[in-house]
Short mmCIF file of C-alpha atoms in Angstrom, two decimals:
data_model
loop_
_atom_site.label_atom_id
_atom_site.label_comp_id
_atom_site.label_asym_id
_atom_site.label_seq_id
_atom_site.Cartn_x
_atom_site.Cartn_y
_atom_site.Cartn_z
CA MET A 30 -32.70 -9.64 -46.31
CA GLU A 31 -29.90 -11.40 -44.14
CA PRO A 32 -27.66 -9.64 -41.79
CA ALA A 33 -24.58 -8.27 -42.92
CA VAL A 34 -21.68 -10.64 -41.70
CA ALA A 35 -18.92 -9.00 -40.25
CA ALA A 36 -15.17 -9.11 -41.99
CA LEU A 37 -12.71 -10.73 -40.23
CA PRO A 38 -9.67 -8.97 -39.12
CA GLU A 39 -6.51 -9.12 -40.99
CA HIS A 40 -3.52 -9.58 -39.16
CA VAL A 41 0.20 -9.49 -40.14
CA ALA A 42 2.96 -11.85 -39.18
CA ILE A 43 5.94 -10.03 -37.03
CA GLU A 44 8.43 -11.26 -35.03
CA PRO A 45 8.70 -9.49 -32.02
CA SER A 46 11.96 -9.70 -30.18
CA VAL A 47 9.91 -10.28 -27.31
CA LEU A 48 6.55 -12.20 -25.85
CA TYR A 49 5.81 -10.71 -22.60
CA PHE A 50 2.17 -10.11 -23.67
CA GLY A 51 1.18 -8.29 -20.71
CA THR A 52 2.72 -10.74 -17.68
CA PRO A 53 3.47 -9.88 -13.99
CA VAL A 54 6.21 -8.42 -12.60
CA VAL A 55 7.66 -10.61 -9.12
CA LEU A 56 10.77 -9.82 -7.43
CA LEU A 57 12.42 -13.69 -5.79
CA THR A 58 14.83 -13.66 -3.48
CA SER A 59 16.93 -16.30 -2.93
CA ALA A 60 19.92 -17.28 -0.66
CA ASN A 61 23.11 -16.61 -1.81
CA GLU A 62 26.00 -19.05 -0.56
CA ASP A 63 27.33 -16.70 2.12
CA GLY A 64 23.40 -16.29 3.69
CA SER A 65 23.12 -12.95 1.42
CA ASP A 66 19.91 -12.24 0.02
CA ASN A 67 19.99 -11.91 -3.56
CA LEU A 68 17.20 -9.71 -4.65
CA ALA A 69 15.72 -10.11 -8.77
CA PRO A 70 13.11 -9.00 -11.11
CA ILE A 71 11.72 -11.65 -13.16
CA SER A 72 8.53 -11.07 -15.65
CA SER A 73 7.70 -15.00 -16.47
CA ALA A 74 5.66 -16.35 -13.14
CA TRP A 75 2.61 -18.02 -13.10
CA ALA A 76 0.70 -20.26 -10.44
CA LEU A 77 -1.19 -23.08 -11.26
CA GLY A 78 -2.93 -24.39 -7.88
CA ARG A 79 0.10 -24.21 -5.11
CA THR A 80 2.74 -24.10 -7.51
CA VAL A 81 4.29 -21.22 -9.11
CA VAL A 82 6.61 -22.18 -11.95
CA LEU A 83 9.19 -19.89 -13.04
CA GLY A 84 11.56 -18.61 -15.94
CA LEU A 85 15.04 -17.39 -14.64
CA GLY A 86 18.04 -16.42 -16.93
CA ALA A 87 20.65 -19.38 -17.23
CA GLU A 88 23.05 -16.94 -16.35
CA GLY A 89 21.68 -15.00 -13.39
CA GLN A 90 22.47 -15.60 -9.47
CA THR A 91 18.78 -16.46 -9.21
CA ALA A 92 19.52 -19.60 -11.55
CA ARG A 93 22.44 -20.71 -9.51
CA ASN A 94 20.89 -20.28 -6.00
CA LEU A 95 17.75 -21.80 -6.11
CA GLN A 96 19.97 -25.35 -7.60
CA GLU A 97 22.04 -25.27 -4.87
CA ARG A 98 19.54 -24.17 -1.98
CA PRO A 99 16.43 -24.03 -3.06
CA GLU A 100 14.23 -22.01 -0.80
CA LEU A 101 12.82 -18.31 -1.90
CA VAL A 102 10.42 -15.96 -1.40
CA ILE A 103 8.35 -14.27 -4.19
CA ASN A 104 7.27 -11.19 -3.63
CA VAL A 105 4.51 -9.28 -5.94
CA PRO A 106 4.74 -5.84 -6.43
CA GLY A 107 2.41 -3.11 -7.18
CA PRO A 108 2.02 -0.97 -9.67
CA GLU A 109 3.61 2.08 -7.11
CA GLN A 110 6.49 -0.29 -6.83
CA TRP A 111 8.04 -0.11 -10.71
CA ARG A 112 10.47 2.50 -9.81
CA ALA A 113 11.94 -0.13 -7.79
CA VAL A 114 11.96 -2.63 -10.10
CA GLU A 115 13.20 -0.96 -12.47
CA ARG A 116 16.14 0.82 -10.23
CA LEU A 117 16.65 -3.73 -9.99
CA ALA A 118 16.77 -4.23 -13.78
CA PRO A 119 20.36 -3.79 -14.62
CA LEU A 120 21.78 -5.16 -11.74
CA THR A 121 23.21 -8.73 -11.55
CA GLY A 122 24.25 -11.12 -8.32
CA ARG A 123 26.92 -12.93 -10.12
CA ASP A 124 30.42 -11.19 -9.58
CA PRO A 125 32.06 -11.23 -11.78
CA VAL A 126 29.26 -10.77 -14.44
CA PRO A 127 28.70 -12.94 -16.55
CA ALA A 128 30.09 -12.50 -20.09
CA ALA A 129 26.56 -12.51 -21.92
CA LYS A 130 25.47 -9.84 -19.10
CA ALA A 131 28.86 -7.73 -19.44
CA GLY A 132 27.81 -4.18 -20.67
CA VAL A 133 24.49 -3.81 -19.95
CA PHE A 134 24.43 -5.33 -16.19
CA ARG A 135 27.00 -4.79 -12.89
CA PHE A 136 27.66 -6.15 -10.01
CA GLU A 137 25.26 -5.49 -7.05
CA ARG A 138 26.07 -7.33 -3.40
CA ASP A 139 23.07 -4.83 -1.25
CA LYS A 140 20.07 -4.91 -3.81
CA PHE A 141 17.58 -4.47 -1.64
CA ALA A 142 18.84 -0.83 -0.56
CA ALA A 143 19.99 -0.25 -4.57
CA ALA A 144 16.22 -0.68 -4.96
CA GLY A 145 15.11 1.33 -1.62
CA LEU A 146 13.26 -2.13 -0.40
CA ARG A 147 13.29 -2.86 2.96
CA PRO A 148 13.80 -6.65 3.93
CA GLN A 149 11.39 -8.53 6.11
CA PRO A 150 11.98 -11.58 7.81
CA SER A 151 9.98 -14.88 6.62
CA GLU A 152 8.09 -17.71 8.75
CA THR A 153 9.14 -20.76 6.64
CA VAL A 154 12.08 -20.10 4.80
CA GLY A 155 15.55 -18.15 5.09
CA PRO A 156 15.52 -15.33 2.40
CA SER A 157 13.54 -12.85 3.41
CA ARG A 158 10.51 -11.40 2.32
CA VAL A 159 10.10 -7.37 0.39
CA ALA A 160 8.56 -5.41 2.59
CA GLU A 161 6.76 -3.46 0.18
CA CYS A 162 5.02 -5.85 -1.37
CA PRO A 163 0.84 -6.50 -1.23
CA LEU A 164 1.65 -9.97 -1.45
CA GLN A 165 4.42 -12.24 -0.11
CA LEU A 166 4.78 -16.31 -1.11
CA GLU A 167 7.62 -18.06 1.08
CA ALA A 168 8.21 -21.35 -1.35
CA ARG A 169 10.69 -24.12 -1.86
CA ALA A 170 11.62 -24.83 -5.39
CA GLU A 171 11.02 -28.31 -5.51
CA ARG A 172 11.99 -29.36 -9.16
CA VAL A 173 14.74 -27.02 -11.37
CA ARG A 174 15.88 -27.68 -14.83
CA PRO A 175 17.05 -26.37 -18.16
CA GLY A 176 14.47 -24.68 -20.89
CA ALA A 177 14.22 -26.22 -23.99
CA SER A 178 16.20 -22.83 -25.41
CA GLY A 179 19.01 -23.31 -23.30
CA GLY A 180 19.62 -20.00 -22.20
CA PHE A 181 16.93 -19.98 -19.37
CA VAL A 182 15.86 -22.26 -16.67
CA ILE A 183 12.05 -23.17 -15.56
CA ALA A 184 11.71 -23.58 -11.44
CA GLU A 185 9.00 -24.97 -9.96
CA ALA A 186 8.17 -23.64 -6.50
CA GLU A 187 5.77 -25.01 -3.67
CA VAL A 188 4.47 -22.55 -2.29
CA LEU A 189 4.34 -22.93 1.53
CA ARG A 190 2.88 -19.52 3.29
CA VAL A 191 1.08 -16.66 1.77
CA HIS A 192 1.14 -12.95 3.25
CA ALA A 193 -1.08 -10.12 2.41
CA ASP A 194 -1.27 -6.58 2.89
CA PRO A 195 -4.88 -6.50 4.80
CA ARG A 196 -6.08 -4.00 3.17
CA ILE A 197 -6.15 -6.22 -0.49
CA VAL A 198 -7.76 -8.96 1.48
CA VAL A 199 -11.89 -9.30 1.92
CA PRO A 200 -12.38 -8.85 5.84
CA GLY A 201 -13.09 -12.01 7.35
CA THR A 202 -12.04 -14.59 4.47
CA HIS A 203 -9.01 -15.76 3.38
CA HIS A 204 -9.73 -14.07 -0.30
CA VAL A 205 -7.45 -11.56 -1.74
CA ASP A 206 -10.24 -8.74 -3.60
CA PRO A 207 -9.17 -8.30 -6.55
CA ALA A 208 -11.12 -4.45 -6.54
CA GLU A 209 -8.40 -3.22 -4.05
CA TRP A 210 -5.41 -5.48 -5.56
CA SER A 211 -3.42 -4.49 -9.02
CA PRO A 212 -0.51 -6.51 -9.99
CA LEU A 213 2.22 -4.57 -11.66
CA ILE A 214 2.08 -5.82 -15.22
CA TYR A 215 5.28 -5.97 -17.80
CA ASN A 216 3.65 -5.21 -21.06
CA PHE A 217 6.42 -5.93 -24.18
CA ARG A 218 8.91 -4.02 -21.84
CA HIS A 219 6.84 -1.44 -20.40
CA TYR A 220 5.64 -1.05 -17.06
CA PHE A 221 1.37 -0.80 -16.50
CA GLY A 222 -1.34 -2.03 -13.93
CA LEU A 223 -5.05 -2.76 -14.74
CA GLY A 224 -7.36 -1.37 -15.94
CA ALA A 225 -11.35 -1.37 -14.63
CA GLU A 226 -12.84 -4.67 -13.82
CA LEU A 227 -14.76 -6.06 -16.96
CA GLY A 228 -16.66 -9.21 -15.52
CA HIS A 229 -15.38 -12.28 -13.38
CA THR A 230 -15.20 -15.58 -14.13
CA PHE A 231 -18.21 -17.93 -13.24
CA ARG A 232 -15.90 -20.02 -10.47
CA SER A 233 -14.95 -16.48 -8.69
CA GLU A 234 -15.45 -16.22 -5.11
CA THR A 235 -15.26 -13.01 -4.39
CA PRO A 236 -18.58 -11.85 -7.32
CA ARG A 237 -19.61 -8.83 -7.50
CA THR A 238 -21.14 -6.00 -9.65
CA PRO A 239 -18.39 -4.01 -11.85
#
């Protein structure tokens, strides 16, 4: 008797308004024209080697800053920082507020104070780090170009220095301990942390039994 074959799951075609299917949140610090910090949350970031690719709204202050002043810090918050991230969400560093953001966003000059976060001096770039973020990547935007849709820009940032809270580093190494580190995840406009570990890739440098 042949074993039963499980039926393939059925799918339905949908048109979701967003495609944030579980992406990390980062806080970008960039330099305004007067040298002050602009701090903005984004949910489109991924790393390839020492390059981090960032998706930014074309009308935002961060996109403008990086096109003129390429230094930045990619601050990676943990789940416990989600309220600070949400306090930043309706703010913009553009004054006047662009038409595309009017009625939804409001201008705020001091975003660190508005979010209840503290600036921390960087070592290789001008913009400040976010002291509360367990991971901080000082970087330089080597390329900033329009996205295919026109409403976004894509920045390719080369990481110059990485700072980590020692509590998430494997002692005596330069490895982040996946058991101690959990990023803040943006899942269809809801905030999540990571669940229990399921396993690790064969290329892991910190293998362990879940």
